[in-house]
C-alpha cells in the first residue's frame, strides 16, 4: 500500500523569503510523485511531477522539488515567495499501473507581507 | 482548450435526500476520475473510468453512491440517500490516456456539498 505524509499542516512565511514544504511517502513499488496547488474555491493545479531521471524537478511559478529515494522524500521548495503563493499544497503519489493518486493531508502556505 | 467542467458549484441538501453531480472532461481525455475531498484532508479517489468502463471503484460506498459515464464522455455521480458525513467537495479530473500513473490529471473546480 502507498501513503503520503506531509509533515507540516501550516507554514507561515514572509514575502520574498524561501520556503520548503515537506513530503514523505511510503511504497513497496516504484512510484511517480506529484505536487498540486489548490487556491481557494478552485480545483487542483499541477505544479510539478517526478517520473524518472534527474532527481531535481522544476515546475511552474518558480517551484522545484527534489526526489530522494533513500529518504523517501519529495520536498517542495521556492527561493522567494510572493503573496500570490498563498494556497493549499498537496503532495501525491501514484503507482506505475494505476492512475489512482494518493494524496497527503495538505500544507497551507501563508505568505505574509 | 477548455478545462474540466463541473456543475453545480454548490449544493445544500438535507440528510436522506438525493443529489447528483455532473462532470464534462477535457475533450479527448479517455480517463475520468471522481475524488472526494473532506475539509482538512487530501482528495480521496472514489471511482476511475477509462472510456465508459470502471477501472477502480474500491473506495466508492456502493450502498449509497453510484456513478456512470455514458458514451465515454460526460459523467454523473449520485448520492442516495445522503448522510451528514458526505459533506465534502467532489472533484472531477481527467487524463489523456489509459490512466497510468505517470499521466497528469486535470481537475475541475469541484462541487461543494453541504448535508444538513
Short mmCIF file of C-alpha atoms in Angstrom, two decimals:
data_model
loop_
_atom_site.label_atom_id
_atom_site.label_comp_id
_atom_site.label_asym_id
_atom_site.label_seq_id
_atom_site.Cartn_x
_atom_site.Cartn_y
_atom_site.Cartn_z
CA UNK A 1 0.00 0.00 0.00
CA UNK A 2 1.09 3.54 -0.67
CA UNK A 3 0.82 6.51 1.66
CA UNK A 4 1.90 10.14 1.80
CA UNK A 5 2.73 12.24 4.85
CA UNK A 6 3.01 15.98 4.70
CA UNK A 7 4.94 16.94 7.78
CA UNK A 8 3.59 20.46 8.27
CA UNK A 9 -0.09 21.38 8.26
CA UNK A 10 0.65 25.13 8.13
CA UNK A 11 3.72 27.05 7.05
CA UNK A 12 3.74 30.82 7.68
CA UNK A 13 6.44 32.77 5.86
CA UNK A 14 7.18 36.38 4.98
CA UNK A 15 7.08 37.59 1.41
CA UNK A 16 10.38 37.15 -0.50
CA UNK A 17 11.63 34.55 2.00
CA UNK A 18 12.49 31.00 0.92
CA UNK A 19 10.15 28.14 1.77
CA UNK A 20 10.24 24.35 1.94
CA UNK A 21 7.16 22.15 2.18
CA UNK A 22 7.99 18.64 3.31
CA UNK A 23 6.59 15.40 1.94
CA UNK A 24 7.44 11.80 2.74
CA UNK A 25 5.97 8.77 1.03
CA UNK A 26 5.75 5.06 1.60
CA UNK A 27 5.55 2.46 -1.15
CA UNK A 28 6.75 -1.05 -1.86
CA UNK A 29 6.94 -0.40 -5.61
CA UNK A 30 8.27 2.31 -7.88
CA UNK A 31 6.18 5.44 -7.76
CA UNK A 32 5.55 8.69 -9.51
CA UNK A 33 5.39 11.81 -7.35
CA UNK A 34 3.38 14.99 -7.79
CA UNK A 35 2.83 18.36 -6.16
CA UNK A 36 -0.50 20.10 -6.73
CA UNK A 37 -1.65 23.55 -5.58
CA UNK A 38 -5.21 24.48 -4.68
CA UNK A 39 -6.29 28.11 -4.50
CA UNK A 40 -9.47 28.95 -2.54
CA UNK A 41 -12.63 27.62 -4.17
CA UNK A 42 -10.72 26.17 -7.08
CA UNK A 43 -9.64 22.75 -8.26
CA UNK A 44 -6.11 21.38 -8.08
CA UNK A 45 -3.41 22.54 -10.46
CA UNK A 46 -0.24 20.57 -11.16
CA UNK A 47 2.95 22.31 -10.01
CA UNK A 48 5.43 19.59 -10.98
CA UNK A 49 5.94 15.85 -11.16
CA UNK A 50 8.75 13.33 -10.89
CA UNK A 51 8.58 10.38 -13.27
CA UNK A 52 12.22 9.30 -13.65
CA UNK A 53 15.68 10.66 -14.42
CA UNK A 54 17.02 13.80 -12.76
CA UNK A 55 16.02 13.96 -9.12
CA UNK A 56 15.63 17.76 -9.23
CA UNK A 57 12.37 18.69 -10.87
CA UNK A 58 11.44 22.23 -11.86
CA UNK A 59 7.83 23.29 -12.08
CA UNK A 60 5.66 26.31 -12.68
CA UNK A 61 5.71 29.58 -10.72
CA UNK A 62 9.36 29.12 -9.69
CA UNK A 63 8.80 25.97 -7.63
CA UNK A 64 11.13 22.97 -7.63
CA UNK A 65 11.27 19.65 -5.80
CA UNK A 66 13.91 17.05 -5.12
CA UNK A 67 13.26 13.32 -5.17
CA UNK A 68 15.27 11.47 -2.53
CA UNK A 69 14.78 7.72 -2.85
CA UNK A 70 16.84 6.75 0.21
CA UNK A 71 14.85 9.08 2.45
CA UNK A 72 11.58 8.50 0.57
CA UNK A 73 11.03 12.25 0.40
CA UNK A 74 9.88 14.74 -2.22
CA UNK A 75 10.18 18.20 -0.64
CA UNK A 76 8.92 21.29 -2.47
CA UNK A 77 10.98 24.50 -2.44
CA UNK A 78 10.81 28.07 -3.67
CA UNK A 79 13.66 30.54 -3.14
CA UNK A 80 11.45 33.62 -2.83
CA UNK A 81 7.68 33.50 -2.23
CA UNK A 82 5.02 36.02 -3.19
CA UNK A 83 1.71 36.89 -1.60
CA UNK A 84 0.03 35.13 -4.53
CA UNK A 85 1.61 31.81 -3.48
CA UNK A 86 -0.77 31.66 -0.50
CA UNK A 87 -2.69 28.42 -1.08
CA UNK A 88 -3.02 24.76 -0.08
CA UNK A 89 -0.32 22.44 -1.39
CA UNK A 90 -0.78 18.71 -1.82
CA UNK A 91 1.85 16.03 -2.34
CA UNK A 92 0.63 12.88 -4.11
CA UNK A 93 1.91 9.52 -5.24
CA UNK A 94 0.76 7.02 -7.86
CA UNK A 95 1.92 3.59 -8.94
CA UNK A 96 3.08 2.66 -12.43
CA UNK A 97 0.00 0.67 -13.41
CA UNK A 98 -2.78 2.81 -12.00
CA UNK A 99 -3.73 6.43 -12.28
CA UNK A 100 -5.01 6.48 -8.71
CA UNK A 101 -3.45 9.39 -6.83
CA UNK A 102 -2.84 9.02 -3.09
CA UNK A 103 -2.75 12.48 -1.53
CA UNK A 104 -1.24 13.80 1.65
CA UNK A 105 -3.24 15.89 4.10
CA UNK A 106 -2.10 19.14 2.58
CA UNK A 107 0.04 22.07 3.76
CA UNK A 108 -1.35 25.58 4.00
CA UNK A 109 1.25 28.11 2.88
CA UNK A 110 0.54 31.54 4.36
CA UNK A 111 2.66 34.30 2.86
CA UNK A 112 2.68 37.47 4.94
CA UNK A 113 3.64 40.95 3.72
CA UNK B 1 -8.50 24.47 -24.55
CA UNK B 2 -11.46 24.24 -22.21
CA UNK B 3 -10.82 22.68 -18.83
CA UNK B 4 -12.83 20.17 -16.84
CA UNK B 5 -16.33 21.49 -16.21
CA UNK B 6 -18.45 20.61 -13.19
CA UNK B 7 -21.91 21.57 -12.04
CA UNK B 8 -23.40 22.63 -9.79
CA UNK B 9 -20.67 24.50 -7.93
CA UNK B 10 -22.55 24.43 -4.64
CA UNK B 11 -25.35 22.29 -3.26
CA UNK B 12 -27.10 22.22 0.11
CA UNK B 13 -29.42 19.33 0.91
CA UNK B 14 -30.91 17.65 3.95
CA UNK B 15 -29.83 14.21 5.08
CA UNK B 16 -31.59 11.32 3.37
CA UNK B 17 -32.16 13.40 0.24
CA UNK B 18 -30.53 12.53 -3.07
CA UNK B 19 -28.12 14.65 -5.11
CA UNK B 20 -26.32 14.36 -8.45
CA UNK B 21 -23.17 15.98 -9.77
CA UNK B 22 -22.15 16.37 -13.39
CA UNK B 23 -18.69 16.41 -14.97
CA UNK B 24 -17.55 17.14 -18.51
CA UNK B 25 -13.88 16.22 -19.00
CA UNK B 26 -11.38 17.81 -21.35
CA UNK B 27 -12.19 16.84 -24.92
CA UNK B 28 -10.44 13.65 -25.97
CA UNK B 29 -9.48 12.54 -22.49
CA UNK B 30 -10.09 8.83 -22.08
CA UNK B 31 -9.87 8.57 -18.30
CA UNK B 32 -12.14 10.28 -15.79
CA UNK B 33 -11.82 10.32 -12.01
CA UNK B 34 -14.12 11.35 -9.15
CA UNK B 35 -12.44 12.36 -5.87
CA UNK B 36 -13.98 13.26 -2.51
CA UNK B 37 -12.22 15.97 -0.50
CA UNK B 38 -13.38 16.32 3.09
CA UNK B 39 -12.49 19.57 4.82
CA UNK B 40 -8.91 19.50 6.07
CA UNK B 41 -7.97 16.37 4.13
CA UNK B 42 -6.47 15.49 0.79
CA UNK B 43 -8.68 14.22 -2.01
CA UNK B 44 -9.60 10.51 -2.00
CA UNK B 45 -10.38 8.61 -5.18
CA UNK B 46 -13.95 7.34 -5.37
CA UNK B 47 -14.06 5.93 -8.89
CA UNK B 48 -11.97 5.84 -12.06
CA UNK B 49 -13.36 5.30 -15.56
CA UNK B 50 -11.46 4.51 -18.72
CA UNK B 51 -13.76 5.42 -21.59
CA UNK B 52 -17.09 4.11 -20.25
CA UNK B 53 -15.72 1.21 -18.21
CA UNK B 54 -14.94 1.21 -14.50
CA UNK B 55 -11.25 0.72 -13.66
CA UNK B 56 -11.32 1.23 -9.88
CA UNK B 57 -14.30 1.74 -7.58
CA UNK B 58 -12.84 0.09 -4.50
CA UNK B 59 -13.43 3.14 -2.27
CA UNK B 60 -16.90 4.02 -3.55
CA UNK B 61 -19.59 3.42 -0.87
CA UNK B 62 -21.77 1.44 -3.22
CA UNK B 63 -24.75 1.27 -0.86
CA UNK B 64 -25.36 4.98 -1.44
CA UNK B 65 -23.04 6.23 -4.19
CA UNK B 66 -23.33 5.45 -7.89
CA UNK B 67 -21.58 6.81 -10.95
CA UNK B 68 -21.83 6.39 -14.67
CA UNK B 69 -20.03 7.62 -17.75
CA UNK B 70 -22.29 7.26 -20.72
CA UNK B 71 -20.64 7.17 -24.17
CA UNK B 72 -17.25 7.64 -22.57
CA UNK B 73 -17.58 11.42 -22.21
CA UNK B 74 -19.71 13.11 -19.52
CA UNK B 75 -20.14 11.54 -16.11
CA UNK B 76 -22.59 11.83 -13.23
CA UNK B 77 -22.04 10.95 -9.58
CA UNK B 78 -25.11 10.34 -7.44
CA UNK B 79 -25.61 10.04 -3.71
CA UNK B 80 -28.84 8.48 -2.44
CA UNK B 81 -29.57 8.84 0.44
CA UNK B 82 -27.08 11.44 1.64
CA UNK B 83 -25.55 11.36 5.12
CA UNK B 84 -24.04 14.18 7.16
CA UNK B 85 -20.55 12.75 6.58
CA UNK B 86 -20.96 13.15 2.82
CA UNK B 87 -20.41 16.89 3.22
CA UNK B 88 -17.30 17.50 1.12
CA UNK B 89 -16.01 18.87 -2.15
CA UNK B 90 -16.41 16.45 -5.04
CA UNK B 91 -13.68 16.87 -7.61
CA UNK B 92 -13.71 15.54 -11.13
CA UNK B 93 -10.46 15.04 -13.03
CA UNK B 94 -9.49 13.70 -16.43
CA UNK B 95 -6.34 12.47 -18.13
CA UNK B 96 -5.49 11.88 -21.74
CA UNK B 97 -4.57 8.22 -21.97
CA UNK B 98 -5.17 4.97 -20.22
CA UNK B 99 -4.96 6.25 -16.69
CA UNK B 100 -1.49 5.00 -15.89
CA UNK B 101 0.42 6.53 -13.03
CA UNK B 102 2.68 8.88 -14.99
CA UNK B 103 -0.16 10.85 -16.56
CA UNK B 104 -1.13 14.33 -15.42
CA UNK B 105 -4.65 14.62 -14.09
CA UNK B 106 -6.51 17.88 -14.80
CA UNK B 107 -9.01 18.87 -12.14
CA UNK B 108 -12.29 20.74 -12.35
CA UNK B 109 -13.32 23.43 -9.82
CA UNK B 110 -15.32 20.94 -7.75
CA UNK B 111 -18.84 20.78 -6.33
CA UNK B 112 -19.14 21.78 -2.69
CA UNK B 113 -21.83 19.70 -0.95
CA UNK B 114 -23.27 20.52 2.44
CA UNK B 115 -25.61 17.97 4.03
CA UNK B 116 -27.73 19.33 6.89
#
